[in-house]
């Protein structure tokens, strides 16, 4: 796209903003919003207080003006605004600030603190905390930073003179503007006034703020708050009716306050805001599920999740955004410390004085969990995200919402360009189809989800487009931006602003222009076409808030904060970020030779078009735009303003043909392999409630008759391994969907009466190399053998508990049963059920505990088969051990290299334990005397290997399959007629000490299941 084209689009975006802003000034100010069709102000619904869609946002404090100031400051650097004798945008900005001060005062305690509407924001308005912070507080702070010169405006260099100040209010910096207005921090003081009126919402025991607060009265409607315990001095009114107030908030609403409140604290020197916002953020994160996901709804009083669903969109979105952006904003600034609330002394607060890196780690962990459980790769036509179960990660719904369109922009900021590009492509295809993004769209049906087909002017898609163009320089994104601009003009124009679209299919409009349309949507659209804007060249840790307001912590505040924080540096928690994180952003995708756009040349471009069902859309034959009638008298309006000429052959519809690759080809859409296995019902049995039982890490199948297992090839067995397309996974049992990490547990004989052993679709295969030694060990009170309780927070599948140290054989997550002489002990499907096996009941510590120790069977000429005995039983569903172990006489024999054992040892002991090293495995067995085979004589030799990496090239904790290179012989050199079975375990000294306390031992063979010869990764045979 040429510079001339970009300049024209930049001017169009600017004129679009002025059309909305000037209409608001003429017909709605000082009210909150304008009705663009009827040209009337939109105010709070006083007649229906429960109309939260309106009342949560509109606080009766000139919301559109506050939200628009930072956009005016951005436009003030435009060549259009600065081309004449006066800077139009800067003039509007300065007059807007003066108009706000006239209405609400200058934020001081004197006479000037009273405006036409009252003293500050002393308003009887019950508003949502989150919306008020991001729109009101954020808008005021961003405008203040522009006014002070902390954020750049081309040609604006404020000359300041310091006035008097005190501890409560920062030193005044007086700036004379051409409109004879003296700016001395009024917006900052108003932001502090508004923020202070929100603080009562933070009086909860959980640290999560209540969702709503009255700007004048606080929270008298939350009777359980600590503010209302005191009947005489509390906020509850004696005449208050006992109406239950909703205490449910969301992760985004409670956890997305850090940017605005931290900036407010640093500028105002009042630490309460920063500390409370951070406490709320960590209160959300500390309640994440065991698989690292956070939910959408959470109760502010109990801290319990109210919804089992999770995703990346509504209710959750900006939590992830603020995790990453808090790291950026705070990256060059130490934590601020101080009191929380003047009425509260919380000893836990030092826990929340965390460095910037801790926020980065939250984002990294969140992204890993999202990609593991919510992201669907190219095996589902084109990558996208779903709604998943908070606790299991199982799929729960298959829709995307327009709010999730922010995610490619966030991925771009954090350096994951490939995922950002592929996700944005699908959103672009959707916009091309609907000329807007519907509120919810189903990836399953390809249609609008649950009738939610409106678009209210949301900025998220344009925001991501802006960030991707800034990162790649690919002109594709400029044409995407042009498409959105043309479609907005064509469908949303109204006489007094820009209307929302009630139904993206029919084009029906609604009579509302949300404040964020001017404050955010138009800001990103303008900046997209202005690559040389000062903000686009600013080399400083600034961020755009979730409302699109630029924020930065000025360097002039850092010295003061640093001196304060040094007083408690010893209590500040330091967190180490993963060393594997690459701190360098990746290069943009390389251009295909002879092409202009790498994105337009992608081979998966039309995969997204296929998923969006673009090929089902007809070419529009009629003009559809409110601009048609208006255009009769305005010849400057072109056909592109009133009609989308797309025939849906390519997208965006504004893309010129010279960017479409000649002879370009699209790669084949990957077809995922799926099938069902249905087991016939057995006589006199039914698939009742007891057939399936939820246990740790999955589902226990007690009866398989009549069961249907849905198979799919879609994921690796663990998040770190590459996708192995040879693995199947059970993703559904009947109508129950399973998460990617959930297992299906089957008892060894559960399917024996139903499944034909020769059935190729469900074949049980015994592992020929690995098994488990089941050991009863005398408990040591207070020692390392004490079992953990089920509710121990350190008890999970990846914990490094004392037992886990014994589980040294890492699972081979590809499910392969292949064995070789140097096979690593990575080949077991049972690794993920280890924690289930060792689960102990919540009772007093027993005299002995049962352990399960992975072992490797020997191989080679001298290897002997394991004894033909029954397997030891695993624990029951409650974690209790079952049955007794077969062998109860165990002999500890050190290395057994220098001399042979006494003839009584193999005769009287069933198990001999030997330390690895000193001589070969063959020599160790040769030093065992001959014996008469019997149930009471030697059955098994156990070699205990070191835990410090016994073989070169292998890390600690890995077992090597023991190799017996020659046939076993007796101490006298004769062939042994009854070879001795031998296995090897890891763990070194700790395992050795465990066997010293062992009272009995058994073996438990491992099994896997295959379908059509392909391993099923998540079926575990108990």
XYZ file of N, CA and C in Angstrom, residues 809-976:
504
model
N 11.479 -43.901 36.556
C 11.274 -44.238 35.152
C 10.254 -43.291 34.566
N 10.711 -42.394 33.741
C 9.809 -41.427 33.117
C 8.992 -42.142 32.052
N 7.707 -41.699 31.925
C 6.818 -42.358 30.976
C 7.198 -42.015 29.551
N 7.241 -42.996 28.706
C 7.446 -42.764 27.276
C 6.109 -42.410 26.680
N 5.870 -41.109 26.507
C 4.530 -40.636 26.256
C 4.048 -40.932 24.846
N 4.854 -41.612 24.027
C 4.325 -41.952 22.710
C 3.585 -43.283 22.725
N 3.578 -43.959 23.858
C 2.780 -45.154 24.011
C 3.379 -46.384 23.359
N 4.537 -46.289 22.808
C 5.124 -47.423 22.121
C 5.540 -48.500 23.098
N 5.364 -49.779 22.687
C 5.765 -50.895 23.543
C 7.064 -51.524 23.067
N 7.698 -50.918 22.084
C 8.928 -51.468 21.548
C 10.006 -51.486 22.612
N 10.834 -52.510 22.569
C 11.894 -52.644 23.564
C 13.201 -52.946 22.852
N 14.293 -52.542 23.467
C 15.616 -52.852 22.965
C 16.544 -52.991 24.157
N 17.791 -53.403 23.880
C 18.725 -53.628 24.981
C 19.076 -52.340 25.701
N 18.958 -51.203 25.058
C 19.288 -49.940 25.712
C 18.063 -49.059 25.861
N 16.918 -49.740 25.967
C 15.655 -48.968 26.017
C 15.563 -48.154 27.303
N 15.237 -46.858 27.153
C 15.002 -46.027 28.329
C 13.694 -46.437 28.969
N 13.629 -46.230 30.263
C 12.396 -46.555 30.978
C 11.419 -45.402 30.838
N 11.038 -45.157 29.574
C 10.088 -44.083 29.304
C 8.810 -44.671 28.734
N 8.691 -45.991 28.754
C 7.682 -46.649 27.942
C 6.439 -47.075 28.631
N 5.939 -46.362 29.611
C 4.784 -46.846 30.340
C 3.631 -45.876 30.281
N 2.469 -46.436 30.052
C 1.267 -45.605 30.089
C 0.747 -45.410 31.497
N 1.384 -46.075 32.474
C 0.899 -45.986 33.848
C 1.502 -44.845 34.634
N 2.421 -44.093 34.023
C 3.099 -43.076 34.828
C 2.115 -42.061 35.390
N 1.096 -41.678 34.580
C 0.176 -40.643 35.027
C -0.763 -41.112 36.131
N -0.817 -42.429 36.380
C -1.701 -42.918 37.428
C -0.941 -43.218 38.710
N 0.368 -42.890 38.738
C 1.177 -43.184 39.919
C 0.604 -42.547 41.166
N 0.190 -41.303 41.027
C -0.337 -40.619 42.208
C -1.622 -41.257 42.680
N -2.412 -41.781 41.733
C -3.639 -42.467 42.138
C -3.319 -43.722 42.929
N -2.260 -44.430 42.503
C -1.910 -45.687 43.162
C -1.428 -45.475 44.583
N -0.738 -44.354 44.806
C -0.172 -44.171 46.128
C -1.092 -43.406 47.058
N -2.309 -43.059 46.575
C -3.223 -42.265 47.391
C -3.550 -43.006 48.681
N -3.430 -42.342 49.781
C -3.711 -42.928 51.084
C -4.973 -42.330 51.669
N -5.750 -43.094 52.426
C -6.959 -42.552 53.025
C -6.622 -41.530 54.100
N -7.554 -40.667 54.365
C -7.351 -39.625 55.371
C -7.616 -40.198 56.754
N -6.748 -41.090 57.173
C -6.843 -41.713 58.489
C -5.462 -41.634 59.121
N -5.329 -42.149 60.312
C -4.037 -42.139 60.973
C -3.020 -42.962 60.177
N -1.766 -42.570 60.267
C -0.724 -43.244 59.521
C -0.662 -44.723 59.906
N -0.783 -45.643 58.919
C -0.761 -47.076 59.264
C 0.647 -47.525 59.637
N 0.742 -48.746 60.126
C 2.040 -49.287 60.502
C 2.899 -49.551 59.281
N 2.300 -49.813 58.146
C 3.041 -50.000 56.911
C 2.292 -49.315 55.775
N 3.049 -48.934 54.779
C 2.445 -48.303 53.612
C 2.832 -49.089 52.370
N 2.034 -48.927 51.330
C 2.288 -49.666 50.091
C 2.836 -48.709 49.041
N 3.922 -49.128 48.426
C 4.573 -48.330 47.385
C 4.609 -49.105 46.083
N 4.649 -48.335 44.996
C 4.736 -48.906 43.666
C 5.993 -48.356 43.004
N 6.971 -49.220 42.757
C 8.268 -48.813 42.251
C 8.447 -49.354 40.838
N 8.607 -48.483 39.835
C 8.822 -48.968 38.466
C 10.105 -49.768 38.357
N 10.056 -50.811 37.547
C 11.204 -51.695 37.372
C 11.330 -52.081 35.912
N 12.601 -52.397 35.509
C 12.904 -52.835 34.160
C 13.279 -54.306 34.167
N 12.631 -55.094 33.312
C 13.003 -56.502 33.184
C 14.305 -56.618 32.394
N 15.055 -57.653 32.670
C 16.334 -57.854 31.983
C 16.103 -58.395 30.584
N 17.137 -58.268 29.756
C 17.083 -58.785 28.392
C 18.432 -59.392 28.053
N 18.498 -60.097 26.943
C 19.733 -60.744 26.535
C 19.653 -62.252 26.672
N 20.760 -62.902 26.343
C 20.799 -64.369 26.355
C 20.512 -64.919 27.745
N 21.001 -64.231 28.766
C 20.856 -64.750 30.119
C 19.575 -64.342 30.813
N 18.678 -63.613 30.146
C 17.456 -63.156 30.796
C 16.492 -64.308 31.002
N 15.825 -64.292 32.150
C 14.830 -65.326 32.470
C 13.467 -64.670 32.587
N 12.413 -65.370 32.209
C 11.072 -64.787 32.327
C 10.686 -64.581 33.781
N 9.773 -63.626 33.993
C 9.292 -63.373 35.342
C 8.508 -64.571 35.845
N 8.443 -64.730 37.146
C 7.692 -65.858 37.700
C 6.235 -65.822 37.260
N 5.693 -66.993 37.022
C 4.297 -67.093 36.584
C 3.385 -67.058 37.816
N 3.185 -65.853 38.328
C 2.360 -65.661 39.513
C 1.318 -64.600 39.218
N 0.294 -64.553 40.046
C -0.750 -63.548 39.865
C -0.201 -62.153 40.174
N -0.707 -61.175 39.432
C -0.303 -59.801 39.682
C -0.840 -59.322 41.024
N -0.050 -58.493 41.683
C -0.544 -57.815 42.873
C -1.632 -56.826 42.461
N -2.557 -56.592 43.359
C -3.673 -55.689 43.064
C -3.264 -54.247 43.306
N -3.840 -53.358 42.498
C -3.659 -51.935 42.728
C -4.631 -51.454 43.788
N -4.597 -50.174 44.111
C -5.507 -49.647 45.136
C -6.934 -49.615 44.622
N -7.877 -49.552 45.553
C -9.270 -49.415 45.149
C -9.547 -47.950 44.802
N -10.820 -47.651 44.492
C -11.168 -46.306 44.026
C -10.902 -45.236 45.078
N -10.906 -45.631 46.347
C -10.664 -44.653 47.410
C -9.198 -44.545 47.776
N -8.341 -45.323 47.112
C -6.912 -45.236 47.375
C -6.395 -46.263 48.350
N -7.249 -47.112 48.897
C -6.813 -48.121 49.865
C -6.149 -49.296 49.153
N -5.071 -49.825 49.711
C -4.432 -50.991 49.099
C -5.338 -52.213 49.191
N -5.194 -53.092 48.203
C -6.031 -54.288 48.153
C -5.151 -55.533 48.171
N -5.603 -56.540 48.911
C -4.950 -57.837 48.910
C -3.608 -57.849 49.616
N -3.065 -59.064 49.789
C -1.745 -59.246 50.391
C -0.739 -59.558 49.301
N 0.526 -59.319 49.607
C 1.587 -59.549 48.637
C 2.165 -60.947 48.806
N 2.632 -61.479 47.683
C 2.953 -62.909 47.622
C 4.237 -63.269 48.361
N 5.272 -62.422 48.277
C 6.571 -62.779 48.812
C 6.859 -61.942 50.058
N 7.221 -62.614 51.152
C 7.415 -61.899 52.415
C 8.797 -62.093 53.022
N 9.731 -62.693 52.256
C 11.108 -62.844 52.765
C 12.062 -62.173 51.787
N 12.759 -61.124 52.268
C 13.602 -60.295 51.404
C 14.991 -60.210 52.018
N 16.012 -60.432 51.168
C 17.405 -60.436 51.632
C 18.147 -59.271 50.964
N 18.904 -58.507 51.771
C 19.690 -57.383 51.262
C 21.141 -57.843 51.141
N 21.703 -57.754 49.923
C 22.989 -58.423 49.665
C 24.097 -57.504 49.186
N 24.034 -56.222 49.328
C 25.064 -55.291 48.850
C 25.351 -55.534 47.360
N 26.646 -55.394 46.917
C 26.950 -55.519 45.490
C 27.033 -56.971 45.028
N 27.365 -57.901 45.926
C 27.422 -59.336 45.603
C 28.403 -59.619 44.466
N 29.621 -59.095 44.596
C 30.611 -59.269 43.530
C 31.788 -60.160 43.954
N 32.209 -60.094 45.208
C 33.489 -60.705 45.598
C 33.374 -62.162 46.017
N 32.255 -62.552 46.574
C 32.113 -63.944 47.010
C 30.656 -64.344 46.913
N 30.475 -65.667 46.835
C 29.105 -66.131 46.660
C 28.362 -66.084 47.989
N 27.055 -66.012 47.888
C 26.199 -65.974 49.055
C 26.135 -67.344 49.711
N 25.666 -67.338 50.924
C 25.426 -68.606 51.619
C 24.327 -69.380 50.902
N 24.437 -70.700 50.884
C 23.446 -71.523 50.177
C 22.061 -71.380 50.791
N 22.012 -70.869 52.062
C 20.703 -70.742 52.699
C 19.919 -69.517 52.181
N 20.607 -68.568 51.598
C 19.922 -67.346 51.152
C 18.917 -67.655 50.057
N 19.292 -68.249 48.916
C 18.278 -68.527 47.889
C 17.266 -69.583 48.331
N 17.640 -70.384 49.307
C 16.689 -71.403 49.785
C 15.610 -70.796 50.671
N 16.008 -69.808 51.520
C 15.085 -69.293 52.522
C 14.487 -67.926 52.182
N 15.001 -67.248 51.159
C 14.496 -65.913 50.809
C 13.925 -65.921 49.389
N 12.803 -65.255 49.248
C 12.134 -65.220 47.941
C 12.622 -64.071 47.059
N 13.180 -63.032 47.680
C 13.667 -61.878 46.921
C 15.047 -61.503 47.457
N 15.984 -61.278 46.539
C 17.315 -60.793 46.901
C 17.503 -59.430 46.264
N 17.925 -58.454 47.093
C 18.142 -57.088 46.614
C 19.634 -56.819 46.583
N 20.133 -56.380 45.414
C 21.570 -56.186 45.209
C 21.802 -54.778 44.666
N 22.898 -54.145 45.098
C 23.260 -52.825 44.598
C 23.979 -52.966 43.268
N 23.639 -52.100 42.321
C 24.307 -52.111 41.027
C 25.732 -51.594 41.161
N 26.651 -52.149 40.339
C 28.031 -51.684 40.312
C 28.989 -52.707 40.880
N 30.286 -52.517 40.625
C 31.323 -53.406 41.132
C 31.642 -54.552 40.200
N 30.668 -55.058 39.484
C 30.858 -56.152 38.541
C 29.654 -56.210 37.616
N 29.665 -57.141 36.706
C 28.588 -57.255 35.726
C 27.355 -57.883 36.359
N 26.227 -57.716 35.670
C 25.001 -58.371 36.129
C 25.181 -59.888 36.152
N 25.880 -60.406 35.137
C 26.087 -61.859 35.062
C 26.885 -62.357 36.265
N 27.920 -61.605 36.687
C 28.734 -62.013 37.835
C 27.914 -61.991 39.115
N 27.018 -61.004 39.258
C 26.184 -60.925 40.456
C 25.289 -62.159 40.561
N 24.702 -62.574 39.435
C 23.838 -63.756 39.469
C 24.646 -65.044 39.681
N 25.885 -65.052 39.159
C 26.715 -66.254 39.313
C 27.062 -66.507 40.775
N 27.106 -65.447 41.580
C 27.459 -65.597 42.993
C 26.271 -66.015 43.852
N 25.156 -66.335 43.221
C 24.010 -66.875 43.957
C 24.039 -68.395 43.827
N 24.122 -69.132 44.936
C 24.208 -70.604 44.873
C 22.971 -71.216 44.220
N 23.124 -72.446 43.783
C 21.987 -73.186 43.240
C 21.005 -73.497 44.366
N 19.764 -73.753 43.987
C 18.720 -74.022 44.968
C 17.617 -74.824 44.286
N 16.825 -75.450 45.097
C 15.689 -76.231 44.590
C 14.497 -75.294 44.442
N 13.940 -75.156 43.244
C 12.803 -74.252 43.066
C 11.624 -74.647 43.945
N 11.079 -73.674 44.622
C 9.906 -73.873 45.463
C 9.278 -72.508 45.698
N 8.042 -72.507 46.191
C 7.364 -71.238 46.440
C 8.067 -70.432 47.522
N 8.780 -71.107 48.422
C 9.448 -70.402 49.508
C 10.886 -70.035 49.175
N 11.404 -70.484 48.028
C 12.790 -70.197 47.657
C 12.838 -68.967 46.745
N 14.008 -68.691 46.205
C 14.243 -67.471 45.450
C 13.333 -67.378 44.219
N 12.681 -66.223 44.096
C 11.792 -65.977 42.961
C 12.286 -64.831 42.077
N 13.000 -63.860 42.698
C 13.336 -62.654 41.942
C 14.564 -61.991 42.543
N 15.422 -61.461 41.659
C 16.555 -60.634 42.069
C 16.280 -59.202 41.615
N 16.451 -58.268 42.553
C 16.215 -56.852 42.274
C 17.545 -56.106 42.349
N 17.920 -55.445 41.254
C 19.120 -54.626 41.213
C 18.704 -53.166 41.445
N 19.353 -52.512 42.413
C 19.043 -51.104 42.702
C 20.112 -50.243 42.052
N 19.683 -49.425 41.074
C 20.610 -48.561 40.359
C 20.730 -47.211 41.052
N 21.825 -46.520 40.776
C 22.023 -45.186 41.326
C 21.035 -44.215 40.690
N 20.797 -43.083 41.347
C 19.908 -42.060 40.803
C 20.687 -40.872 40.272
N 21.965 -41.075 39.970
C 22.808 -39.965 39.535
C 23.236 -40.084 38.081
N 22.443 -40.818 37.271
C 22.774 -40.919 35.857
C 23.851 -41.958 35.651
N 23.454 -43.237 35.478
C 24.421 -44.316 35.447
C 25.070 -44.499 34.078
N 24.433 -43.990 33.036
C 24.967 -44.175 31.702
C 25.286 -42.807 31.099
N 26.387 -42.739 30.387
C 26.780 -41.482 29.761
C 25.725 -41.057 28.748
N 25.402 -39.802 28.773
C 24.450 -39.276 27.807
C 23.020 -39.296 28.271
N 22.726 -39.958 29.392
C 21.367 -40.020 29.900
C 21.260 -39.216 31.193
N 20.215 -38.447 31.355
C 20.082 -37.632 32.566
C 19.740 -38.488 33.765
N 19.906 -37.951 34.969
C 19.555 -38.701 36.180
C 18.077 -39.082 36.173
N 17.799 -40.253 36.762
C 16.421 -40.674 36.891
C 15.953 -41.588 35.786
N 16.800 -41.896 34.823
C 16.408 -42.777 33.729
C 17.019 -44.163 33.946
N 16.222 -45.175 33.673
C 16.684 -46.557 33.819
C 17.120 -47.116 32.475
N 18.135 -47.951 32.513
C 18.585 -48.682 31.341
C 18.188 -50.142 31.528
N 17.680 -50.744 30.500
C 17.279 -52.143 30.612
C 18.526 -53.016 30.788
N 18.610 -53.782 31.893
C 19.837 -54.573 32.172
C 20.057 -55.653 31.106
N 21.292 -55.759 30.692
C 21.659 -56.673 29.598
C 22.496 -57.823 30.160
N 22.000 -59.051 29.963
C 22.724 -60.266 30.372
C 23.270 -60.899 29.105
N 24.569 -60.668 28.868
C 25.146 -61.014 27.565
C 25.408 -62.501 27.392
N 25.482 -63.252 28.499
C 25.718 -64.698 28.406
C 24.690 -65.441 29.244
N 24.579 -66.728 28.965
C 23.644 -67.543 29.731
C 24.086 -67.615 31.182
N 23.107 -67.738 32.080
C 23.419 -67.783 33.509
C 24.134 -69.092 33.850
N 25.115 -68.948 34.773
C 25.855 -70.115 35.232
C 25.892 -70.107 36.744
N 26.183 -71.242 37.326
C 26.263 -71.386 38.774
C 27.632 -70.938 39.248
N 27.819 -70.815 40.586
C 29.166 -70.476 41.092
C 30.228 -71.462 40.638
N 29.835 -72.712 40.339
C 30.800 -73.705 39.883
C 31.070 -73.638 38.408
N 30.441 -72.736 37.666
C 30.694 -72.584 36.239
C 29.805 -73.424 35.358
N 28.828 -74.131 35.931
C 27.922 -74.951 35.134
C 26.694 -74.141 34.723
N 26.089 -74.519 33.590
C 24.849 -73.819 33.191
C 23.784 -73.962 34.274
N 23.113 -72.852 34.553
C 22.063 -72.880 35.575
C 20.783 -73.413 34.931
